[in-house]
Amino acid sequence: MSDLFIAIIATLGTIFVLLAAIGLVRMPDTYLRISVTTKAATLGIGLILIAAAFYFKELSVTSRVLAIILFIILTAPIAAHLIGRASYFIGVKLWHKSVMDDLEGKYKKVTHELMSEDIEDESTAIINTIEETPNDTKNK
Amino acid sequence: MISRRFLSNILLTFVWVALTGSFGFLNFLFGFVLSFLIMWIITLNNGDEKYFKIIPKIIFFFLFFSYELIKANIQVAFDVVTPKFYMKPGIVKVPLDAKSDIEITLLANLISLTPGTLSLDVSNDRKVLYVHAMYISDKEKFINDIKQGFERRLLEILR
Amino acid sequence: MEFLLALVTGLLYAAGLYMMLRRSLVKLIIGLILIGNGANMLIFLLGRITKGLPPIIPEESKVFLEPYADPVPQALILTAIVISFGLQSFAIVLIKRAYKVVKTDDLDQMNSTDEYS
Amino acid sequence: MKTIILKTASKYLLPLLLLFSVFILLRGHYLPGGGFVGGLIASIAFVVYAFANGLEQTKDLLRIHPGYLMPVGLLIAFVAGISPMFLSALPFMTGEWFAEPLAVIGMVGSALFFDIGVFIVVVGVSLTIIFTITESA
Amino acid sequence: MLIAILSGFLFAFILVFAGNDLKNKYAIVSAIVPFGLFVYFLQFTNRIAAGEVIKKTYQWIPSLNVNLGFTLDGISLIFALMITGIGFLVFVYTAAYLKGHHYLDRFYGYLAIFMAAMLGLVLSDNILSLFIFWELTSISSFFLIGFNNKEKSSRQSAVLALAITGIGGLLLLAGMLILGNVTGTYSIAEMLSSQSIISDSPHYIIIVLLLFGAAFTKSAQFPFHFWLPGAMKAPTPVSTYLHSATMVKAGIYLLMRFTPILGSTELWNTTLIIVGAVTMLYAAIHTIFRTDLKGILAYSTISALGILVFLIGLGTKDALLAACAFILVHAFYKACLFLVTGIIDHETGTRDTTVLSGLRKVMLPVAIAGILAAVSNAGIPPSFGFLGKDLIYESTLHMGDMAIVLTALAVLTNILLLYAGFVAGVKPFTGKLPSQFEKVHLPSYLMWAPPLILAVGGIVIGLFPGIVEGALIKPAVTALGANSGDIHLKLWHGFNTVLALSATTIGVGLLVYFVLKPSEKLVQLAQKFEIISPQHIVESLAYGFAYFSSYWSKIVQNGYLRNYIATIIIFLIIVVGYTLFNHTTFEIDYNSFAKLTVYEILTLVLMIVGILFTVFTKSRLAAVASMGVVGLAISLIFVYYSAPDLAMTQFSIDTLTVILFVLVLYKLPKYLNISNTANRIKDGVISIAFGSLIMVLALEVLSQPQNTETSSFYAENAYILAKGKNVVNVILVDFRGIDTFMEISVLTIAAIGVFSLLKLRLAKKFRDK
Amino acid sequence: MINHIVLYPILVQLFFAIVLLFAWNSVRLQKSISIFGCIVSLALSIWLFITIWTKGTLTIQAGNWEAPFGITFVADIFAATLVLLTAISGLAVSIFSAGTILRARFKFGYLPIFHFLLLGLNGAFLTGDIFNLYVWFEIIIISSFVLITIGGEKKQLEGAIKYFTLNILASMIFLTAIAVLYGLTGSLNMADLALKVAEIENRGLVEITALLFLIGFGIKAAIFPLYFWLPASYHTPPPAVMAIFGGLLTKVGVYALIRVFTLIFVGEDFLETIILSIAGLTLFSGAVGALVQNNIVKIFSYLIICHIGFMILGLGLYTEAAIAGAVFYLIHDIVVKTNLFMVSGLIYRIKGTFSMRDLGGLYAHYPMFSLLMIIPLFSLIGIPPLSGFWPKLALITESFKIGNYWLIGAVLFATFITLFVIARMWSEVFWKDGPVLNKVPNFRYFQLLNKRQKLQMIVPMVFLAMVSLYIGFGAEHIQRLSSRIAVELMNNQLYIEAVLNK
Amino acid sequence: MSLYDYLYFILLPVLSVAMILLFVRFLLGPSIADRVIALDLLITTGIGIIAIYSIITDQPTFLDIAMILALIAFLGTVAFSYYLEKRNKNE
Ligand code: NA
Ligand code: NA
């Protein structure tokens, strides 16, 4: 019974990880890849770790597992946020089927200050339009 | 100030006890001293004061969040495994009611953790959060969902 | 499995050397790192590999009850890795500084000290 | 980096990671870990903090230049190493042990102090290297 | 005796500190040293004449068989007296010649060292100590030749002389060591009894050739003679002392000394006769083509040295006798001529024979000395020279089939030498005194007395040969291993072939002197043949070698790091590969290996592709990130194979390295892809060979039995003795704690290095150029 | 517990290195501590040496773990001698540094690193564990990297990159060799290895391991064709650093070669041939390199290589006398090369250049210094009876005994070129008048130094000159020492017994 | 099929395949950001593999490695972002 439970959780976790992997390969632009994968993987790994905690049934293991999960949940979105905004700075374009880009022209070029409204002088702002060519892999 | 530090200290001590998995008095004491030292070293000067109130709310919120997480995950998973993409992605500007650092941070993180959405950045004046989302059929509805869902619940806990 | 590990070890050495033979400073350091990893793998492999039995004495006993992996190569590699880290970090800074001063990444242009004078 | 999110998070990560690093340090003798990895984690804590809040603030937090941790750690390790020579005329690096195990840590002896020395040196080294590079970058 | 020999060194040492006083006031005092030594050696004459051989041994380095073993026998005594006697005169002469010279103290120091070394050389019984003193004479000669070191030619001559005599010295060293090994002793006296061992040894030829190399270079034999004319750049006292009377005769001494041990073989005799003959004639002819007095004297000295070698080569008792006598004869007249030349140079400022004449009017004592020396040199009776020349002809005439040829050579040489002697000793003093020399005056008696003493001595000994016969010549001949019982030196032998030859020599010689005048034309004529001269050839060879050296060095040390790496690895591949394929058998037992599993293979695929991507990607950042992937894969392998600590550390370190890289990278330029395809293929081949070698080696080692004695000790005692359960950690902090201690020291040093490398900027003004 | 003293030379350097780190901010204090530390170290080394000389080999098991399980430190007479020489050179360079190194360099850890380097040297000489030797080598390498780059000037950096790369490559090969050795024997203790390697049946693999060690150590020892890093880098750091590099660094490689090939890999004919060929080519190539240089420190650099050939030759000949010769040469070379680079440092301070073309007039203006300098210069050539001469006797004799005239030729050739090069140097640097050089503004000419600084330059040179004179004139003592070392080395059983008590 | 077999023969290979997929994205890029994400996910997947492996070998010890991986992966991403931002600023 316990084994079955562990197997199920572990399987679920593995599926999410696999989904994240597939998502990372398939998604058409960087932001989507970040978006899709961060959580799927987090969830998947969390489940697998929980499976391990159930398997060992030891307080020290469980607490460690919780610590890891906590840490991942805490850091994964931050990591996604960091790399997402960094992508924007370096000019990674959005997928051509994207419907809007509210961020356009709101970063100051040099200081990377982010405004809540448009910057008047366009020459000082990072302009990062949606990709024109429908080529999925050539973002840059 | 002192009580705040003390609370942080106790909290850390519990983390220690959980980590080591031994609930003996000595371990607790050791954990306390250790946490105290760490607190002393880094002098956290903006720790929050309501740890004990927060903890149960966190747990409640955690359950809600888990539900959201799984639901959204399935939606995205479907899009990932099926050949055609159904999504309408884009970056949306979401005005913020959250004010303090911790509020904004938690909100942004929770949005990111939910599949399909990703907090890209907070404006320097902390008025807006820029979110990248996969399914923007209606921009206003999207913003509203966030504000009424995550933000409201979160602020309820934090304030 | 040992065969494949030997193959990978050889590959690390080969790749490392190849990188070192390029003319670029950055590649040179990458090459050194790769060879370093190769040497560590070699120690690991030649110390004989054991699967799934880390050399940690179980909580309840005082000696090993079942076979265990040889701890010595592990300790050696640990020391070697850390030492390499020290050297690598220094090397990385060295190339940074060298580039700043010599203004090129091309090693072929750094031979003033070999010139005859 | 000017991001509120990372800044806020780093303030909470710092004590957690430091705690974890000490945990890894102390249990090294029984389970994987030890001074080296522990020291690395501690320095990662500070480095993340530094990325988020800038070097100056991190240095203020540390109060002393991380470089000074190196001789301190080396000295602790050195004293741990020579203590058997003075205490019981045994060779350098011989383990000296307290008779009874301590709670949490287990048996306490010169090896532990040595490992603490390693821990401190590693923190000092990693921080010195990373801070120096970041500063001059 | 040790103190006697070393007194020169002591004196030199004192000069280092007390030199100033000496050079300012008491220069002449220094002559006490050689004079005292002269007297000291003089007192042994009776005992030596009585057939005694005086020995004295001082232990020095017994474990290397080096001792200061001194033997005073006939040959040594001749040389010792010459060294100290002429030394005394030269010291006196110098006091005036270099009066007030800024570096007079140094000069005396060098001279004293030289004298001591030379004494040590001729007195050593131990062949290694002989070599040591031999080298010291070369070194002191170097300093003396280069005494006027502001002149480029002086410096060049000094280096050249040192180079040539240095080569000789090294040959001597090798020869002596081989000789010592063959005979089992380093004592010359002991070798005398093992003559047959040596001549039967397969190493005889090499020993003799090495010895010849030493002797010929030192004694300026053709074709190694050319350093000696150059050495005339030295102040005249040096030319007199070293390059005529003593040092150059060290080679002669060596040949003489080893005549009883190595001599009397065809190789020995023939070689010496040929070399001696060529040298004496070649150098004698050269004197015609010189106008510089010292040049003429230099070549006539070379010629005289040739005669000595020639005589030793003849090897008969007569010849050895002639050699012993001629050494003395030559010492007297040549030293005198040099000193006279020195005076002329000193007073008139020139040594050009074409302008010098009539100086008798202003410096009569000097003229007397010069003319008397020329007379002795010419072999005109009743000079000592006459006696010497007689003995030479006597010995050549008794050479059987070859007598005529050898005698003819000797006569021809002597004719030319007579010419040279007259040009040097007579011409400057005869004829009309040119106006520019009218104000020239006689120098201090300290300068003219020494040559005069020598000149007069040459005549006196000619008249009374008994003075030297019993005391010096006979014991010397005895020491050379010949029977000296019936030797009797006398001036008049009656009318015989020898007398006729002497008369011919003198007659033709004088004729040549009056007919042939030294001139610039002749000098220029000689220069046309410069291209085939040994000096030119040696210099060309030296230049050639220098060119080769620079070519070789540029090939080896070409400045390209990649070539250095490639060379080292190719060397490794060759030697290790050769051994691997020739000395080991391949027996790889695949069954003993762990089973393959899917996830492990996939991890390895990750790793392999990661490595390849790192290598071939065009983006630096991608390469760096790819290293992170490789690091992850390695960590996973460590996890699979029971190394949790390793996995942790490997991964942390790899990521940290990647981070450091990343932090540094953006200051660096883009990747270069400059190497061409050919290079890439070449490097690829080397790399694959290297990798394959490591792989095969690894598999080969894996097939060997494993020894687990050590590791099981750790595992069994980690907890019981070292109180830890994580054995790896226990090894790190306890069993092998020092490794870890040094590991953190490495980290500390690296951190300081990083810190100083990035923070330390030397202010521009402090930069070294 | 007399055997504690085996570790004293290591511990004292470690201690002073740490103390110096604490004194980071005070240059003056650092200088005093360093010199004091070197004196203490010298005293302890003398004590160790005398003890070993009278009592024989001492060992100590670090951590009190019985050999071969812990790390053993072994002070046989060979190791004790080298430790003593390290202390001598170390003291000299420490004082010399105090007078010559720029204040800016002191402020960035020059002295602590210097003591770490000495620590590494002592450790390498004393350790009886092959992996521990690797660790000491790394200490040496990293400290030398830092010393070579400290100040970070262009030529320093260019040289450092080559130095760095090739030395790390050497370490990697060394590590590879250790991996193979461990795979074959499961042991790291050198005495234990000696026993276990002898039992291995597959001699081919033993030879390969030996070759890997040969190459790994050979790069560090700067033998042909592995020496490239040396001429590329040795002339780039400040003279005090050159002095310690030139005196001791390559010698560690030689030490390791001698140690490993007399203790662990004994009697492989194939290796002998290779080592002898390498020795001959090293002598040749180093000499030829020195011949074409015009910069005095570059000349010295090539002469280092050339003279390494003598030591390798002694090892290759592999007889007691030849090893004694190699050891004698090693002893001589450490003192003389250290001194030579200090000499070049002094010349540099006086004239502001290393180029022979621009130098000149030293003998006229600094006669006493010239006499002081001539001692190491002539010792280097091996003008008898100075120190470099004596070991060549054994080398030539032993080459003769195996009938290899090529080797004799190589020895003579190398000696001759050294003679020639030094004679030319003397002529150019000391005799020649030399061009009038423009004064470099702000350059700290010797004449401008204060008396203390001048003394700090001169005293160590006098000290080392005295030592090398002693080696030359007291050759009997050194020869007896070398012979004893050779006897111990050739009889590896002694070492094994001392370590393993069996 | 026991839990051991299931984990060993099914889940571990599947996770490994996931890693390979992630690595494909790593190789494809095209932007640095993509590689950084791929690397981050590779490490995360590595954590999963280690967790499964710790169950298979019954060695909870391995979970500690997972912890370290998580920590350091985060640091890596932070550093890469820092780099990208800095590089962009400097252009
Ligand atoms: Na370690
Ligand atoms: Na312990």
Short mmCIF file of C-alpha atoms in Angstrom, two decimals, chain E residues 16-17 60-64 66 102-103 106 110 128 131-133 135-136 139 142-147 149-150 152 154-156 158-160 162-167 170-171 173-174 177-178 181-182 186 202-203 206 210 545-553 556-561 563-565 567-569 571-573 575-576 578-581 583-585 690 694 697 700-701 703-711 713-714 717 721-722 730 734-743 745-746 748-750 752-757 759-763 765-769, chain F residues 7 14 18 21 24 62-63 65 68-71 73 102 104-105 108-109 112-113 116 119 129 131-132 135-136 138-139 142-143 146 149-153 155 157 161-162 165-166 169 173 176 180 182-188 192 196 200 202 204-205 207-208 211-212 215 219 224-229 231-232 270 274 278 281 284-285 288-289 291-292 302 328 348-349 352-353 363-364 367-368 371 374 378 383-385 389-390 392-393 396-397 400-401 405 408 412-413 415-417 419-420 423-424 426-428 431-433 440-444 472-473 475-476 479-480:
data_model
loop_
_atom_site.label_atom_id
_atom_site.label_comp_id
_atom_site.label_asym_id
_atom_site.label_seq_id
_atom_site.Cartn_x
_atom_site.Cartn_y
_atom_site.Cartn_z
CA VAL E 16 91.75 43.31 -1.59
CA PHE E 17 91.80 45.19 1.68
CA TRP E 60 91.86 18.14 1.15
CA ILE E 61 88.92 16.19 -0.20
CA PRO E 62 89.81 12.58 0.38
CA SER E 63 86.38 11.36 -0.55
CA LEU E 64 86.89 12.67 -4.06
CA VAL E 66 91.58 15.17 -4.35
CA HIS E 102 94.66 53.32 -10.64
CA TYR E 103 94.32 49.56 -10.57
CA ARG E 106 94.38 44.60 -8.80
CA TYR E 110 96.07 38.90 -10.44
CA LEU E 128 92.98 16.72 -10.07
CA PHE E 131 93.78 20.52 -13.15
CA ILE E 132 92.51 22.94 -10.54
CA PHE E 133 95.64 25.04 -10.75
CA GLU E 135 92.14 26.35 -14.56
CA LEU E 136 93.24 29.04 -12.18
CA ILE E 139 91.27 32.54 -15.10
CA PHE E 142 91.66 36.17 -18.40
CA PHE E 143 91.78 38.99 -15.91
CA LEU E 144 95.24 40.05 -16.94
CA ILE E 145 94.49 40.09 -20.65
CA GLY E 146 91.38 42.08 -19.94
CA PHE E 147 93.21 44.42 -17.61
CA ASN E 149 89.06 46.50 -19.95
CA LYS E 150 87.82 49.73 -21.35
CA LYS E 152 86.90 46.40 -26.60
CA SER E 154 91.23 43.72 -24.76
CA ARG E 155 87.96 42.31 -23.57
CA GLN E 156 87.48 40.29 -26.72
CA ALA E 158 90.44 37.96 -22.88
CA VAL E 159 87.23 36.12 -23.64
CA LEU E 160 88.78 34.42 -26.63
CA LEU E 162 89.62 32.03 -21.86
CA ALA E 163 87.42 30.21 -24.32
CA ILE E 164 90.28 28.44 -26.03
CA THR E 165 92.18 27.59 -22.87
CA GLY E 166 88.87 26.79 -21.22
CA ILE E 167 88.10 24.15 -23.82
CA LEU E 170 87.84 20.75 -19.91
CA LEU E 171 89.56 18.27 -22.17
CA LEU E 173 89.66 17.35 -16.90
CA ALA E 174 88.10 14.55 -18.89
CA LEU E 177 89.50 11.58 -14.87
CA ILE E 178 89.70 8.81 -17.43
CA ASN E 181 90.00 5.60 -13.62
CA VAL E 182 92.17 3.47 -15.85
CA TYR E 186 95.17 10.23 -9.20
CA PRO E 202 91.53 0.70 -24.92
CA HIS E 203 91.18 4.20 -23.54
CA ILE E 206 91.26 9.02 -25.92
CA LEU E 210 92.38 14.76 -24.52
CA PHE E 545 77.25 27.71 -33.91
CA ALA E 546 75.86 30.92 -32.52
CA TYR E 547 73.53 31.07 -35.48
CA PHE E 548 72.52 27.48 -34.94
CA SER E 549 72.00 28.18 -31.25
CA SER E 550 69.74 31.05 -31.91
CA TYR E 551 67.86 29.02 -34.52
CA TRP E 552 67.53 26.07 -32.18
CA SER E 553 66.37 28.25 -29.32
CA VAL E 556 62.27 25.26 -29.19
CA GLN E 557 61.25 28.39 -27.34
CA ASN E 558 59.05 29.80 -30.05
CA GLY E 559 56.73 31.80 -27.84
CA TYR E 560 53.59 29.88 -28.72
CA LEU E 561 52.08 28.29 -25.69
CA ASN E 563 53.31 24.54 -29.30
CA TYR E 564 54.75 24.05 -25.85
CA ILE E 565 51.72 22.13 -24.75
CA THR E 567 55.36 19.23 -27.57
CA ILE E 568 54.97 18.06 -24.02
CA ILE E 569 51.95 15.95 -24.82
CA PHE E 571 56.49 13.53 -25.92
CA LEU E 572 54.17 11.91 -23.43
CA ILE E 573 52.22 10.10 -26.11
CA VAL E 575 57.09 7.47 -24.58
CA VAL E 576 54.02 6.26 -22.78
CA TYR E 578 55.53 3.08 -26.89
CA THR E 579 55.73 1.43 -23.50
CA LEU E 580 52.04 0.70 -23.41
CA PHE E 581 52.04 -1.12 -26.70
CA HIS E 583 55.49 -3.82 -22.67
CA THR E 584 51.96 -4.67 -21.73
CA THR E 585 49.45 -7.18 -22.91
CA PHE E 690 46.13 11.52 -25.82
CA ILE E 694 44.49 7.56 -21.09
CA LEU E 697 45.72 2.90 -19.72
CA GLU E 700 44.59 -1.82 -18.51
CA VAL E 701 44.90 -0.80 -14.86
CA SER E 703 42.22 -5.37 -15.31
CA GLN E 704 44.90 -5.60 -12.64
CA PRO E 705 44.16 -7.08 -9.24
CA GLN E 706 43.07 -4.58 -6.63
CA ASN E 707 44.73 -4.06 -3.30
CA THR E 708 42.32 -2.90 -0.61
CA GLU E 709 44.51 -3.19 2.46
CA THR E 710 44.72 0.52 3.10
CA SER E 711 41.19 1.48 2.34
CA PHE E 713 41.80 -0.03 7.43
CA TYR E 714 40.15 3.34 7.14
CA ASN E 717 38.76 2.17 12.15
CA LEU E 721 39.47 5.09 16.45
CA ALA E 722 38.54 8.35 14.83
CA VAL E 730 37.16 11.28 8.69
CA ASP E 734 41.84 13.20 10.55
CA PHE E 735 43.66 10.47 8.68
CA ARG E 736 44.81 12.80 5.97
CA GLY E 737 44.12 16.06 7.75
CA ILE E 738 47.31 17.66 6.55
CA ASP E 739 46.10 17.35 2.97
CA THR E 740 43.04 19.29 3.92
CA PHE E 741 45.03 21.82 5.85
CA MET E 742 47.16 22.48 2.83
CA GLU E 743 44.10 22.52 0.65
CA SER E 745 46.06 27.05 2.50
CA VAL E 746 45.94 26.77 -1.28
CA THR E 748 43.84 31.20 0.98
CA ILE E 749 46.79 31.84 -1.26
CA ALA E 750 44.56 31.82 -4.32
CA ILE E 752 45.12 36.60 -1.84
CA GLY E 753 46.31 36.18 -5.38
CA VAL E 754 42.97 37.15 -6.80
CA PHE E 755 42.82 40.08 -4.46
CA SER E 756 46.26 41.38 -5.29
CA LEU E 757 45.90 40.70 -8.98
CA LYS E 759 43.47 45.41 -6.59
CA LEU E 760 47.15 46.08 -6.83
CA ARG E 761 48.06 48.61 -9.45
CA LEU E 762 51.62 49.66 -9.24
CA ALA E 763 51.77 53.40 -9.52
CA LYS E 765 56.35 55.74 -11.23
CA PHE E 766 57.19 52.53 -9.43
CA ARG E 767 56.89 50.31 -12.43
CA ASP E 768 59.95 48.49 -13.46
CA LYS E 769 60.81 49.15 -17.02
CA LEU F 7 57.46 18.62 11.39
CA LEU F 14 52.84 27.69 8.48
CA ILE F 18 49.38 32.82 9.34
CA LEU F 21 48.32 37.37 7.36
CA TRP F 24 48.39 42.39 6.75
CA ALA F 62 50.78 12.81 11.32
CA GLY F 63 47.64 12.24 13.31
CA TRP F 65 48.09 6.93 12.42
CA PRO F 68 50.80 3.45 5.68
CA PHE F 69 47.43 4.71 6.84
CA GLY F 70 48.13 8.25 7.85
CA ILE F 71 50.47 10.70 6.24
CA PHE F 73 56.72 12.58 7.25
CA LEU F 102 58.11 47.58 -3.57
CA ALA F 104 52.87 48.13 -2.82
CA ARG F 105 53.69 44.46 -3.22
CA PHE F 108 49.28 42.82 -1.07
CA GLY F 109 50.52 39.79 0.72
CA PRO F 112 52.72 35.66 3.66
CA ILE F 113 52.78 34.08 0.23
CA PHE F 116 53.60 29.72 2.16
CA LEU F 119 56.11 25.95 3.68
CA ASP F 129 53.21 10.26 1.02
CA PHE F 131 49.47 12.30 -2.68
CA ASN F 132 50.58 14.60 0.07
CA VAL F 135 49.36 18.75 -2.28
CA TRP F 136 52.66 20.37 -1.34
CA GLU F 138 50.13 22.67 -5.34
CA ILE F 139 51.01 24.93 -2.44
CA ILE F 142 49.86 28.56 -6.28
CA SER F 143 52.23 30.62 -4.17
CA VAL F 146 50.82 34.72 -6.94
CA THR F 149 51.88 37.93 -10.91
CA ILE F 150 51.84 40.21 -7.91
CA GLY F 151 51.97 43.68 -9.39
CA GLY F 152 50.36 42.46 -12.59
CA GLU F 153 52.52 44.07 -15.20
CA LYS F 155 55.38 40.91 -19.04
CA LEU F 157 51.17 38.40 -16.88
CA ILE F 161 50.14 32.49 -18.23
CA LYS F 162 52.73 30.15 -19.65
CA THR F 165 49.43 26.57 -17.83
CA LEU F 166 52.40 24.30 -18.11
CA LEU F 169 49.55 20.55 -16.91
CA ILE F 173 50.04 14.49 -15.27
CA THR F 176 47.16 10.99 -13.44
CA VAL F 180 47.36 4.83 -11.90
CA TYR F 182 46.70 3.93 -6.59
CA GLY F 183 44.80 1.76 -9.00
CA LEU F 184 47.69 -0.66 -9.08
CA THR F 185 48.64 -0.72 -5.42
CA GLY F 186 45.85 0.80 -3.37
CA SER F 187 48.45 2.72 -1.44
CA LEU F 188 49.85 6.22 -1.20
CA ASP F 192 54.62 1.10 1.19
CA LYS F 196 53.96 -2.94 -3.49
CA ILE F 200 53.45 -5.88 -9.47
CA ASN F 202 52.81 -6.20 -15.11
CA GLY F 204 54.88 -2.41 -18.43
CA LEU F 205 52.32 -0.61 -16.33
CA GLU F 207 57.10 1.68 -16.41
CA ILE F 208 54.24 3.75 -17.69
CA LEU F 211 57.13 7.70 -17.15
CA LEU F 212 54.13 9.73 -16.07
CA ILE F 215 57.02 13.84 -17.23
CA ILE F 219 58.05 19.71 -16.37
CA PHE F 224 64.18 18.89 -22.10
CA PRO F 225 61.72 18.92 -23.87
CA LEU F 226 59.44 20.08 -21.10
CA TYR F 227 61.06 23.26 -19.88
CA PHE F 228 59.32 25.90 -22.00
CA TRP F 229 57.64 27.64 -19.12
CA PRO F 231 62.52 30.81 -20.03
CA ALA F 232 59.12 32.33 -20.69
CA PHE F 270 64.36 1.39 -20.21
CA ILE F 274 65.37 7.85 -21.44
CA ILE F 278 66.94 13.73 -21.49
CA LEU F 281 69.62 17.13 -24.32
CA PHE F 284 72.71 20.94 -24.58
CA SER F 285 69.54 22.85 -25.05
CA VAL F 288 72.55 26.77 -26.35
CA GLY F 289 69.70 28.89 -25.08
CA LEU F 291 74.38 31.43 -25.44
CA VAL F 292 72.04 33.53 -27.52
CA TYR F 302 68.61 29.11 -19.39
CA PHE F 328 76.18 17.64 -4.53
CA TYR F 348 69.32 46.10 -11.74
CA ARG F 349 69.10 48.44 -8.78
CA GLY F 352 68.11 50.03 -13.98
CA THR F 353 68.40 47.42 -16.69
CA TYR F 363 83.96 46.67 -11.93
CA ALA F 364 85.28 50.17 -12.16
CA PRO F 367 84.89 46.78 -7.22
CA MET F 368 83.87 45.24 -3.90
CA LEU F 371 84.25 40.67 -6.15
CA ILE F 374 82.18 36.92 -8.88
CA PHE F 378 82.49 31.49 -10.83
CA ILE F 383 85.86 27.12 -11.61
CA PRO F 384 87.76 24.85 -9.26
CA PRO F 385 87.84 24.78 -6.36
CA PHE F 389 83.24 21.95 -9.89
CA TRP F 390 83.28 19.01 -7.54
CA LYS F 392 81.19 17.15 -12.16
CA LEU F 393 84.06 14.86 -11.25
CA ILE F 396 82.23 12.53 -15.80
CA THR F 397 83.78 9.54 -14.13
CA PHE F 400 83.02 7.12 -18.50
CA LYS F 401 82.37 3.96 -16.57
CA TYR F 405 81.31 9.52 -24.24
CA ILE F 408 80.95 13.36 -21.07
CA LEU F 412 81.96 19.43 -20.96
CA PHE F 413 79.88 21.31 -23.49
CA THR F 415 80.43 23.64 -18.65
CA PHE F 416 82.19 25.32 -21.51
CA ILE F 417 79.16 27.31 -22.57
CA LEU F 419 82.19 29.48 -18.82
CA PHE F 420 81.93 31.33 -22.08
CA ALA F 423 83.11 35.37 -19.27
CA ARG F 424 81.21 37.35 -21.87
CA TRP F 426 81.79 39.68 -17.07
CA SER F 427 83.27 41.46 -20.02
CA GLU F 428 80.04 43.22 -20.93
CA TRP F 431 84.45 45.53 -17.69
CA LYS F 432 82.86 47.46 -20.48
CA ASP F 433 82.24 51.14 -19.87
CA VAL F 440 64.61 56.76 -15.07
CA PRO F 441 62.61 59.20 -13.02
CA ASN F 442 61.45 57.82 -9.68
CA PHE F 443 63.39 54.63 -10.15
CA ARG F 444 64.88 53.57 -6.86
CA GLY F 472 83.58 24.74 -2.56
CA PHE F 473 86.43 24.76 -0.13
CA ALA F 475 83.87 20.11 -0.44
CA GLU F 476 84.99 17.23 1.70
CA GLN F 479 80.93 15.22 -0.53
CA ARG F 480 80.63 13.10 2.59
#
